[in-house]
XYZ file of C-alpha atoms in Angstrom:
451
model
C 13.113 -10.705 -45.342
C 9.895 -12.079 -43.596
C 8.358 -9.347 -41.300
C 8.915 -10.382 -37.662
C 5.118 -11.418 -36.283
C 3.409 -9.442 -33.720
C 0.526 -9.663 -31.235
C -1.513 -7.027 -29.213
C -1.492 -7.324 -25.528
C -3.722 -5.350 -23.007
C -1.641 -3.503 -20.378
C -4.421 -4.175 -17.688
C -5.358 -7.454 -18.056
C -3.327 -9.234 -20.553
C -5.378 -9.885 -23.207
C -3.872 -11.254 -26.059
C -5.477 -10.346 -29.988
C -3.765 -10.405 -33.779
C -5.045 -7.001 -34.110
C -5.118 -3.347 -32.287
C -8.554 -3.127 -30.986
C -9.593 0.297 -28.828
C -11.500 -1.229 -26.121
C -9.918 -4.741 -24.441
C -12.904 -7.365 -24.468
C -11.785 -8.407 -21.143
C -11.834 -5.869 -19.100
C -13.381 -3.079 -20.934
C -10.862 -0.456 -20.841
C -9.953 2.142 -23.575
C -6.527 2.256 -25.671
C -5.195 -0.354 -23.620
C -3.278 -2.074 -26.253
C 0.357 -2.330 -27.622
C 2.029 -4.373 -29.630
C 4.808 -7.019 -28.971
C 6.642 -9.579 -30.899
C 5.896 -13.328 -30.315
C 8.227 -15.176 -28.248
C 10.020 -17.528 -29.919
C 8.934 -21.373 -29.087
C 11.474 -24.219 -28.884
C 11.339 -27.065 -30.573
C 10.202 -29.513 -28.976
C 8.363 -31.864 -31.552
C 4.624 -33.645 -30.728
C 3.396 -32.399 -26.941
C 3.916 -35.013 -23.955
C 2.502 -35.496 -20.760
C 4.361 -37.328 -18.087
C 2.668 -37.687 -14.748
C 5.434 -39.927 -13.227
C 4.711 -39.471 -9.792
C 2.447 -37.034 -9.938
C -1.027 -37.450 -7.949
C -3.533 -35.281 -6.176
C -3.348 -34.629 -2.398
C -6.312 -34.604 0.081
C -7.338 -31.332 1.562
C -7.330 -32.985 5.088
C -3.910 -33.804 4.306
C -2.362 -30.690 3.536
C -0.951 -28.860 6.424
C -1.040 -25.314 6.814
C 0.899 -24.627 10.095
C 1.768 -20.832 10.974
C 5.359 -21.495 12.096
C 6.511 -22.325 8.718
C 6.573 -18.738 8.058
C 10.074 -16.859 7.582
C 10.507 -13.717 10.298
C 11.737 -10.716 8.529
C 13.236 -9.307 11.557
C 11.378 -6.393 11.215
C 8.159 -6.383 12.842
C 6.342 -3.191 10.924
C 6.832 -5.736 7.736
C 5.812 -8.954 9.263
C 2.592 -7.311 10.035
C 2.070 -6.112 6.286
C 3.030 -9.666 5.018
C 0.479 -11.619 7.651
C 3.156 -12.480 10.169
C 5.982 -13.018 7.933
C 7.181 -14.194 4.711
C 5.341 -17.638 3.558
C 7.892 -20.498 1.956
C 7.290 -20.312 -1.934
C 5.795 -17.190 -2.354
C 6.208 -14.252 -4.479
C 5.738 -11.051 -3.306
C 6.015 -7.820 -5.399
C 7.170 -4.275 -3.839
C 6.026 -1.568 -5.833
C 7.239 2.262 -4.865
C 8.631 5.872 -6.687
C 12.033 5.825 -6.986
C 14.019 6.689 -4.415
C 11.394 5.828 -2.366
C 13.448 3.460 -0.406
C 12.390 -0.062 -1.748
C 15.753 -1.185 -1.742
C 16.477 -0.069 1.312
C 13.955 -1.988 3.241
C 14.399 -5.527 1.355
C 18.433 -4.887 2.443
C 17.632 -4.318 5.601
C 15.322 -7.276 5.571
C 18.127 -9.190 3.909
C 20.295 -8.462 6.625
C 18.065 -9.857 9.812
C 17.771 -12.810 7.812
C 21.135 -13.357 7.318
C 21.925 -12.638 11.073
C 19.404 -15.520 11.577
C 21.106 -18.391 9.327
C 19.118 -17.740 6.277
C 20.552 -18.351 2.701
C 19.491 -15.153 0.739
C 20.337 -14.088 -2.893
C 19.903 -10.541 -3.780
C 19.943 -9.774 -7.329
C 20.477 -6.603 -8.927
C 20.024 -5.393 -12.623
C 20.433 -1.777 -12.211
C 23.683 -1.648 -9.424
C 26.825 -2.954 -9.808
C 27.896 -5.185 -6.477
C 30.492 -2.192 -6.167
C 27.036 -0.070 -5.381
C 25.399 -2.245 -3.340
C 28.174 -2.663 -1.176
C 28.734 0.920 -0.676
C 24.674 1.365 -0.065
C 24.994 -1.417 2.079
C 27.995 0.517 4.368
C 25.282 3.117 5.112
C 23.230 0.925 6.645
C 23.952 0.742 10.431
C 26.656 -1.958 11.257
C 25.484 -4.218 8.422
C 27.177 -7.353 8.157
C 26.498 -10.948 7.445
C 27.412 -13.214 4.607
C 24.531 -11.977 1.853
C 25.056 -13.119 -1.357
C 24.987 -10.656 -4.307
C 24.541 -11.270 -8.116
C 24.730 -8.380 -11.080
C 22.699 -9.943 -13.802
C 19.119 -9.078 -15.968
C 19.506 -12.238 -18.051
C 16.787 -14.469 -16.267
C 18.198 -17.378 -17.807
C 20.948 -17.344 -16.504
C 19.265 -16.352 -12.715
C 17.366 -18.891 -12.796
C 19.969 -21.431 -13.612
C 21.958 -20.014 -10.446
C 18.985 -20.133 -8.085
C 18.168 -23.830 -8.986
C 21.841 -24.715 -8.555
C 22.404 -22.517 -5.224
C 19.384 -23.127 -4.183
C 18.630 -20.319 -1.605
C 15.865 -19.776 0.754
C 14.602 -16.344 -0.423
C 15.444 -14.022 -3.387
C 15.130 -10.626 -4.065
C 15.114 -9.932 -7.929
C 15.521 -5.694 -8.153
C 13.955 -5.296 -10.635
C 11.513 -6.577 -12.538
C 11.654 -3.931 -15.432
C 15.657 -4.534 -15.444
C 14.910 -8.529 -16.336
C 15.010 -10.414 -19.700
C 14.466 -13.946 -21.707
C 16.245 -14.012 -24.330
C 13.419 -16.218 -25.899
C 11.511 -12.849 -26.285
C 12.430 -10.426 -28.915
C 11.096 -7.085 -27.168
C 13.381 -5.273 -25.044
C 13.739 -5.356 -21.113
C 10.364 -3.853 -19.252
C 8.142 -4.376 -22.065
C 4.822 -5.781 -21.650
C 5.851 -9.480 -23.362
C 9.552 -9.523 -20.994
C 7.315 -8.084 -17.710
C 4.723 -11.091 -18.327
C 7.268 -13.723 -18.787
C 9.723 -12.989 -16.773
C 7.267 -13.154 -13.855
C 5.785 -16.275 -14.830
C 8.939 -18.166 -14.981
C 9.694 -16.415 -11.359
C 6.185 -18.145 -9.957
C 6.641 -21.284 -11.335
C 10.521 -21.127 -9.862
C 8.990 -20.051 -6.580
C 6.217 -22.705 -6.365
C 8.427 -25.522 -7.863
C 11.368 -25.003 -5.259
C 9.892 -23.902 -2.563
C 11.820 -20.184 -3.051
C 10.574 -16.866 -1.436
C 10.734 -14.175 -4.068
C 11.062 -10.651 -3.930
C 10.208 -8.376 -6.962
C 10.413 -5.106 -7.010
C 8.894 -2.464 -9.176
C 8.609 1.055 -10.260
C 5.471 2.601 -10.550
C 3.969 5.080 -13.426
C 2.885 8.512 -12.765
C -0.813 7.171 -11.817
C 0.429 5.114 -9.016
C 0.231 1.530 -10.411
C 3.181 -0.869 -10.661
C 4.603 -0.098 -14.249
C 3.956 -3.057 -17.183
C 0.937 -5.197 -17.324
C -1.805 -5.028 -14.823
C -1.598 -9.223 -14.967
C 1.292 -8.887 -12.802
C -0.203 -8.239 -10.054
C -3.023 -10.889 -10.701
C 0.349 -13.045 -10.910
C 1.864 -12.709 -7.824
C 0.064 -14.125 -4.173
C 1.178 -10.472 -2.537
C 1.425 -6.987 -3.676
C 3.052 -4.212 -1.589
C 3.091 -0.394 -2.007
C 5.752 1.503 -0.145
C 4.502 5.223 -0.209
C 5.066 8.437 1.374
C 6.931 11.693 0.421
C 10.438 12.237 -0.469
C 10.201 15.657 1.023
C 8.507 14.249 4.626
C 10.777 11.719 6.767
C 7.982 9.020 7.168
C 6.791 6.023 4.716
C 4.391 3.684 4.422
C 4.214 0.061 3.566
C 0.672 -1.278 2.627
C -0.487 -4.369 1.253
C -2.944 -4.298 -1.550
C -3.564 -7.880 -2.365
C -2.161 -10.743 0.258
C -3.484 -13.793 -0.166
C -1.589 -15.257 3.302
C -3.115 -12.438 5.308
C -5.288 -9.162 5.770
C -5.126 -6.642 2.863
C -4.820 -2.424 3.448
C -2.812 -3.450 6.001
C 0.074 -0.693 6.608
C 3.010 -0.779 8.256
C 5.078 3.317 9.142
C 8.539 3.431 9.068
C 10.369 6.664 9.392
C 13.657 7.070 7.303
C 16.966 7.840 8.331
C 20.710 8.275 7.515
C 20.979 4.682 8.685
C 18.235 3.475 7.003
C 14.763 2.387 7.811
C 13.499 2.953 11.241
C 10.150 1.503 12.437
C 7.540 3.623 13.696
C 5.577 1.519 16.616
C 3.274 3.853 17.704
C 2.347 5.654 14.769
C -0.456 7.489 16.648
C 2.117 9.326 18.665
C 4.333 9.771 15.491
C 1.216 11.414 13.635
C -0.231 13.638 16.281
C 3.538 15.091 17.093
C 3.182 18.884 16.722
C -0.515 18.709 17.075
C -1.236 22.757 18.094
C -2.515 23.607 20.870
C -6.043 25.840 21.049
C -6.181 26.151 17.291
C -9.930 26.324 15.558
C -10.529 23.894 12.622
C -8.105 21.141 14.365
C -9.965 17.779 15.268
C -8.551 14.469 15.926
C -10.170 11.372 13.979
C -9.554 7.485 14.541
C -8.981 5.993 11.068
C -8.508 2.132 10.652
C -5.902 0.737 8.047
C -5.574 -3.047 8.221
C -5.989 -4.379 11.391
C -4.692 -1.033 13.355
C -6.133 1.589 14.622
C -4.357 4.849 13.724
C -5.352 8.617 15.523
C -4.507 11.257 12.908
C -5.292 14.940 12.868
C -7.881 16.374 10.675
C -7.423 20.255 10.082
C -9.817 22.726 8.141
C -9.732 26.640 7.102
C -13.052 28.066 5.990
C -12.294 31.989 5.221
C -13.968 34.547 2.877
C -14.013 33.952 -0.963
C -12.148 36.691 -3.100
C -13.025 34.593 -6.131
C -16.252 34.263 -8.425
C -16.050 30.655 -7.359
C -14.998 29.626 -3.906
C -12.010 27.197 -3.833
C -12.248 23.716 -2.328
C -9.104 22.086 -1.150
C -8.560 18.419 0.146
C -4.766 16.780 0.729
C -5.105 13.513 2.262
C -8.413 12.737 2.016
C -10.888 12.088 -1.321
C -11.661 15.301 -2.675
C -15.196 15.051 -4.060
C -16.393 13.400 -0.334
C -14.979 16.875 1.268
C -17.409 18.941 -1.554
C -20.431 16.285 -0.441
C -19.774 16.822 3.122
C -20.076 21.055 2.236
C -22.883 20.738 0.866
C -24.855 18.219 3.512
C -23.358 21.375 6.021
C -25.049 23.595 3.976
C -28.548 22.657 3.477
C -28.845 20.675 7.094
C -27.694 23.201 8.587
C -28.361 26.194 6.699
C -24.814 27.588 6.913
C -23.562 29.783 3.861
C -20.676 28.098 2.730
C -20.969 28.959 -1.350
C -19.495 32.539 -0.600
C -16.168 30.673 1.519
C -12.913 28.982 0.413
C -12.734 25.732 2.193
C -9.070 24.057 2.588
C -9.154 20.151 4.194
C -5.669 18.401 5.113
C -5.058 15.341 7.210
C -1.587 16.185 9.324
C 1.447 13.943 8.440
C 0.395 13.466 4.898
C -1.471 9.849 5.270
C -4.044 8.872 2.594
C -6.912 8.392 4.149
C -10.778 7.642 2.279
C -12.017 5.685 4.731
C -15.849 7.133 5.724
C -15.099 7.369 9.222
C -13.202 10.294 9.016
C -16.600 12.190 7.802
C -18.034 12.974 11.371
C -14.532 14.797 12.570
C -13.861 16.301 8.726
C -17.870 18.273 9.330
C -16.312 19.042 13.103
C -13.490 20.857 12.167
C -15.245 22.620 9.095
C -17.877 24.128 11.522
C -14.965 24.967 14.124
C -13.517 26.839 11.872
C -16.351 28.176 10.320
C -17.680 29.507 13.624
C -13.943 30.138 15.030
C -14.539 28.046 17.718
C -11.945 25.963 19.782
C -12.655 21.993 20.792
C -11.504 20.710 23.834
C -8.286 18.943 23.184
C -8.970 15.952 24.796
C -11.993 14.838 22.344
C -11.619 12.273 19.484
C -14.066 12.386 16.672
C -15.378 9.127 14.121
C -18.610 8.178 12.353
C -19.529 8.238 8.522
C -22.086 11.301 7.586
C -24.961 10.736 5.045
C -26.325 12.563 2.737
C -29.582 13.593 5.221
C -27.042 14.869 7.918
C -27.288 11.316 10.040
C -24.421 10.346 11.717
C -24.061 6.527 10.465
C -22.248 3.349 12.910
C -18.599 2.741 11.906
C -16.776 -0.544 11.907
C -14.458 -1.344 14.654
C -16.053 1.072 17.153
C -14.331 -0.828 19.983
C -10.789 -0.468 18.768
C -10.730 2.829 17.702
C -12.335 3.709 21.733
C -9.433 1.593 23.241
C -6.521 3.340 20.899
C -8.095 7.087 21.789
C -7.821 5.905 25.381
C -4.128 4.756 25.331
C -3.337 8.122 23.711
C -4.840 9.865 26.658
C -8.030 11.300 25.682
C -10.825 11.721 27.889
C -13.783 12.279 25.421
C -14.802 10.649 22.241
C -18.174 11.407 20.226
C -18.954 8.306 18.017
C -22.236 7.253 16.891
C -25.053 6.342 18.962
C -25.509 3.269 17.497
C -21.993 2.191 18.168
C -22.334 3.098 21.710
C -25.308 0.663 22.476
C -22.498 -2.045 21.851
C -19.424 -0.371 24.046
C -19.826 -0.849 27.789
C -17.322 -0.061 31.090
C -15.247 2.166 28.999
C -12.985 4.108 30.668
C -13.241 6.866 28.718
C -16.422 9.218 27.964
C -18.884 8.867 25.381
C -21.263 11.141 23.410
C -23.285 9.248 20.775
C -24.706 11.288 18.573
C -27.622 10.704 15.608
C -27.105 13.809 13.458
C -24.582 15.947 12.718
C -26.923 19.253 14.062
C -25.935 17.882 17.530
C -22.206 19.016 17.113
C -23.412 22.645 17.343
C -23.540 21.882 20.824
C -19.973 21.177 21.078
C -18.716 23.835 19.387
């Protein structure tokens, strides 16, 4: 019996060779490679082209109007997707299980079925039974949504081009197979293909498409890293299945503004959306506590007021700890050490622990001036006036560097109700009749003052 033939694909960026080779050519990364059987070609004879009426369209021509965008119904997502979902797109929604990726795109399913859409949800991994009964648990859902129990894309895609519905929602991706390919269901060669007949369904009919899938233990959307070159949108839906909030942000959108994040807080009913999440962060902020500082951080487009907290104490170790949750860990040991020699404070013979309240993610260098705040307030045991707000990024000479934005993050403190906000001086040159107080500040010695 002939041996079946097999090629080597590269997990990241789909490169294709007849051989295992340890570092991928194309993108440069190490033991990258697996191997997957060929898919089977039809036969089909000598290659034709047939333009029929096929001809090139003038850019002028083309319109690109906002309102042909589909509302979601919820706003929180509408935000993440650029104001809604865009006709013929495909949009993948990556998450940990039980993270509540279904949930959302059902409750998305339902507002658009409320407002005359024609949806098709497809499931490979519940039975309709299931989906009903997850369905029931959502808050008064109703509507006429039409289900569909299948993983043979073959036959999906036959359905789709014969029902012909507005907007799909294929759960998910791993779950989905051609029977032209020989390798089983989530496999690099079914992930690739599978999504490539979904784009050229999506583009060719004018379909909004939904994928959803699971992520590895790193955090990336599992099977090749070419599926998210693939697809025009890619959406993460994070947050902890021990905390009550989540998180959708968009990585890649090529309709609208990426790192854009939209908070929803989950419930018996389902998703809930979080307007203000300023409010929803700071809730239980303590009152007169050292090492407790509130920071403006910017995700997106939106300006979002979380709390930074820190706990310097003795060291009963040979080597002091260093703790960061929320934030990047090695720009917490930088920021130690530009306390240390700038201002000559010995922090070698302390643990330090760092955590941004609510358990956000948050790397963005303008949380460096109020992560060096709270550090020295708890350093020095020293209390902050509640009312101040802290932002600016912090070199490596002790400098207090100009931040991005300066003007939202100034008007977000001041709906929140705070009175004071120390920023850098450069960014106050450019903000004017503020109602709110400002202290600009050049270097990071001038917060000794404060404390």
């Amino acid at each position: 019996m002939a041996k079946a033939k097999t090629i080597f694909y590269c997990k990241e960026c789909g490169f294709e060779s007849s051989k295992w080779l340890g570092q991928c050519p194309g993108c440069k990364c190490w033991d990258v490679f697996v191997e997957e059987p060929v898919a089977k070609k039809t036969s089909g004879g000598t290659r034709t082209t047939i333009l029929g009426n096929v001809k090139p369209s003038k850019l002028a021509e083309i319109s690109t109007d906002e309102t042909d965008r589909v509302k979601t119904g919820i706003h929180e997502f509408d935000r993440v997707l650029g104001g809604g979902i865009v006709v013929g797109s495909l949009v993948l929604v990556g998450g940990d299980p039980g993270i509540g990726k279904s949930t959302l795109l059902l409750q998305m399913c339902q507002h658009l079925v409320e407002g005359k859409r024609d949806v098709l949800y497809v499931s490979g991994e519940e039975s309709l039974r299931q989906i009903k009964m997850r369905a029931e648990r959502l808050h008064n859902y109703q509507g006429d949504l039409k289900l569909l129990s299948e993983t043979n894309l073959n036959v999906i895609e036959e359905l789709i081009r014969r029902e012909k519905p507005e907007i799909v929602i294929i759960d998910s991706i791993q779950t989905m197979f051609k029977e032209e390919v020989s390798s089983s269901p989530g496999s690099v060669g079914q992930v690739r293909e599978v999504t490539s007949a979904l784009m050229h369904l999506a583009k060719g009919q004018g379909i909004s498409i939904f994928i959803v899938g699971h992520v590895t233990k790193e955090g990336t959307v599992a099977g090749p890293r070419v599926l998210e070159h693939m697809v025009d949108t890619v959406l993460y839906f994070e947050g902890d299945n021990q905390a009550s909030y989540r998180m959708l942000r968009a990585v890649k959108n090529r309709f609208g503004s990426t790192n854009e994040v939209g908070v929803f807080e989950m419930r018996s009913e389902g998703l809930r959306e979080v307007s203000n999440p300023s409010e929803f962060m700071l809730n239980g902020k303590p009152e007169g506590a050292f090492g407790s500082v509130v920071a403006c951080s910017i995700e997106g487009t939106r300006p979002i007021l979380v709390e930074v907290q820190a706990l310097v104490s003795q060291t009963y170790y040979n080597m002091p700890r260093r703790t960061a949750a929320g934030t990047d860990y090695n720009r917490v040991n930088l920021l130690l050490a530009v306390i240390e020699k700038r201002l000559g404070l010995q922090l070698s013979s302390c643990d330090a622990y760092v955590n941004v309240a609510g358990g956000m993610m948050i790397r963005e260098p303008a949380l460096d001036l109020s992560i060096v705040t709270a550090l020295l307030s708890s350093y020095k045991s020293r209390v902050l006036d509640s009312s101040m707000i802290f932002f600016g990024e912090v070199g490596l000479t002790g400098e207090v560097r100009g931040v991005n934005q300066a003007e939202q993050r100034v008007m977000e403190a001041v709906k929140m109700g705070f009175k004071v906000c120390v920023l850098p001086e450069v960014n106050v040159k450019n903000l004017e009749n503020m109602p709110i107080k400002l202290i600009g500040i050049k270097s990071i010695k001038e917060l000794m003052s404060l404390m």
